[in-house]
Coordinates of C-alpha atoms in Angstrom, one line a residue:
M77 CA 10.6 16.8 -17.2
F78 CA 8.7 14.3 -15.2
K79 CA 8.9 10.8 -15.8
N80 CA 6.1 7.9 -16.0
E81 CA 7.4 6.8 -12.7
L82 CA 5.6 7.2 -9.1
K83 CA 6.9 6.8 -5.8
I84 CA 4.2 7.7 -2.8
M85 CA 5.8 8.0 0.6
L86 CA 3.8 6.2 3.4
Y87 CA 4.7 7.0 7.0
V88 CA 3.8 4.3 9.0
D89 CA 4.6 3.3 12.8
D90 CA 6.4 -0.1 11.9
V91 CA 8.3 -0.2 8.9
E92 CA 9.0 -3.8 9.2
K93 CA 5.3 -4.8 10.0
N94 CA 3.6 -2.9 7.3
A95 CA 6.4 -4.1 4.6
A96 CA 5.2 -7.9 5.9
F97 CA 1.3 -6.6 5.4
W98 CA 2.3 -5.4 2.0
K99 CA 4.1 -8.7 0.8
A100 CA 1.4 -11.1 2.3
V101 CA -1.5 -9.4 0.0
G102 CA 0.6 -9.7 -3.2
F103 CA 3.2 -6.7 -3.3
E104 CA 7.3 -7.2 -3.6
E105 CA 10.0 -6.0 -1.8
L106 CA 11.8 -3.6 -4.4
D107 CA 14.6 -2.0 -2.0
R108 CA 15.7 -2.0 1.7
Q109 CA 18.0 0.8 3.0
E110 CA 19.4 2.0 6.3
M111 CA 19.1 5.8 6.4
D112 CA 20.3 7.9 9.1
G113 CA 19.3 4.8 11.5
T114 CA 16.1 4.2 10.3
L115 CA 14.6 1.6 8.2
V116 CA 13.2 2.6 4.7
V117 CA 11.4 -0.2 2.5
E118 CA 10.1 0.4 -1.1
I119 CA 7.4 -2.1 -2.3
G120 CA 5.7 -2.4 -5.5
I121 CA 3.3 -4.7 -7.5
G122 CA 6.4 -6.2 -9.3
K123 CA 10.0 -5.3 -10.5
N124 CA 8.8 -3.4 -13.3
A125 CA 5.8 -1.2 -11.6
Q126 CA 5.7 2.1 -12.5
T127 CA 4.7 3.1 -9.0
S128 CA 5.5 2.1 -5.9
F129 CA 5.6 2.8 -2.3
V130 CA 8.4 4.0 -0.1
L131 CA 7.8 3.0 3.7
Y132 CA 9.1 5.5 6.3
D133 CA 8.8 5.5 10.0
R134 CA 6.7 8.0 11.0
A135 CA 8.5 8.9 14.4
F136 CA 11.7 9.5 12.0
I137 CA 9.8 11.8 9.6
E138 CA 7.9 13.7 12.3
Q139 CA 11.4 14.3 14.3
H140 CA 13.3 15.3 10.9
S141 CA 10.4 17.2 9.2
P142 CA 7.5 18.2 11.3
G143 CA 4.1 18.3 9.9
T144 CA 4.9 16.3 7.4
A145 CA 3.4 12.8 7.9
A146 CA 0.2 14.2 9.3
S147 CA -2.1 12.5 6.8
S148 CA -2.2 9.5 4.6
P149 CA -2.8 9.7 0.7
S150 CA -6.2 8.4 -0.5
L151 CA -5.5 5.6 -3.0
M152 CA -7.2 3.5 -5.3
F153 CA -5.9 0.2 -6.7
Y154 CA -7.4 -1.7 -9.9
S155 CA -7.6 -5.5 -9.8
E156 CA -7.7 -7.7 -12.9
D157 CA -9.7 -10.6 -10.3
I158 CA -11.5 -8.6 -7.6
F159 CA -12.8 -11.6 -6.1
D160 CA -9.9 -13.6 -5.7
L161 CA -8.2 -10.5 -4.3
Y162 CA -10.9 -10.1 -1.6
K163 CA -10.4 -13.9 -0.8
K164 CA -6.6 -13.5 -0.2
M165 CA -7.0 -10.7 1.7
E166 CA -9.8 -12.5 4.0
T167 CA -7.3 -15.3 4.6
Q168 CA -4.8 -12.9 5.5
E169 CA -7.2 -11.4 8.3
V170 CA -6.8 -8.0 6.6
T171 CA -9.6 -5.5 8.1
M172 CA -11.9 -4.8 5.1
G173 CA -15.0 -3.7 4.1
E174 CA -17.6 -5.5 1.9
L175 CA -17.3 -6.0 -1.3
V176 CA -20.1 -4.0 -3.4
Q177 CA -21.0 -3.7 -6.9
L178 CA -21.4 0.1 -8.4
G179 CA -22.4 -0.1 -11.9
E180 CA -20.2 -2.7 -13.7
E181 CA -17.6 -2.5 -11.3
Y182 CA -16.9 -3.9 -7.9
V183 CA -15.2 -1.9 -5.0
F184 CA -14.2 -2.6 -1.6
N185 CA -12.0 -0.9 1.0
F186 CA -9.1 -2.3 3.4
A187 CA -6.9 -1.1 6.3
D188 CA -3.1 -1.6 6.9
P189 CA -1.7 -2.2 10.2
D190 CA -1.7 1.6 10.9
G191 CA -5.2 1.9 10.3
N192 CA -4.4 3.6 7.0
Y193 CA -7.5 2.7 4.3
F194 CA -6.8 2.0 0.9
A195 CA -9.6 1.0 -1.9
V196 CA -9.8 -1.5 -4.8
T197 CA -11.6 -1.8 -7.8
G198 CA -12.0 -4.0 -10.6
I199 CA -14.8 -5.7 -12.8
E200 CA -16.1 -9.4 -13.0

């Protein structure tokens, strides 16, 4: 049986740089391990989050499992205060799209240091 917990593997060019990026925009480091000579970092919204990212070195994954790291997932986050999050990410000099209103919700996208794009939605 599946559990109500999800770990999303993100394959990145620089694990340390990406971990720092996610921490700068509000995530927490949940775990850090060396695995077969490469760094693996798990990050999440908080210690009790049911979903987290596990950052793997792309070159390591391509060497050990060719074809696995070919694309990034398309993820959308939800924010309870999308305006403050947008402002915070601006101060971190994150590459972002415009904050636009779609019906009752607001949406913007942003990129991590590797150029993978993610979306955020929330209400006023």
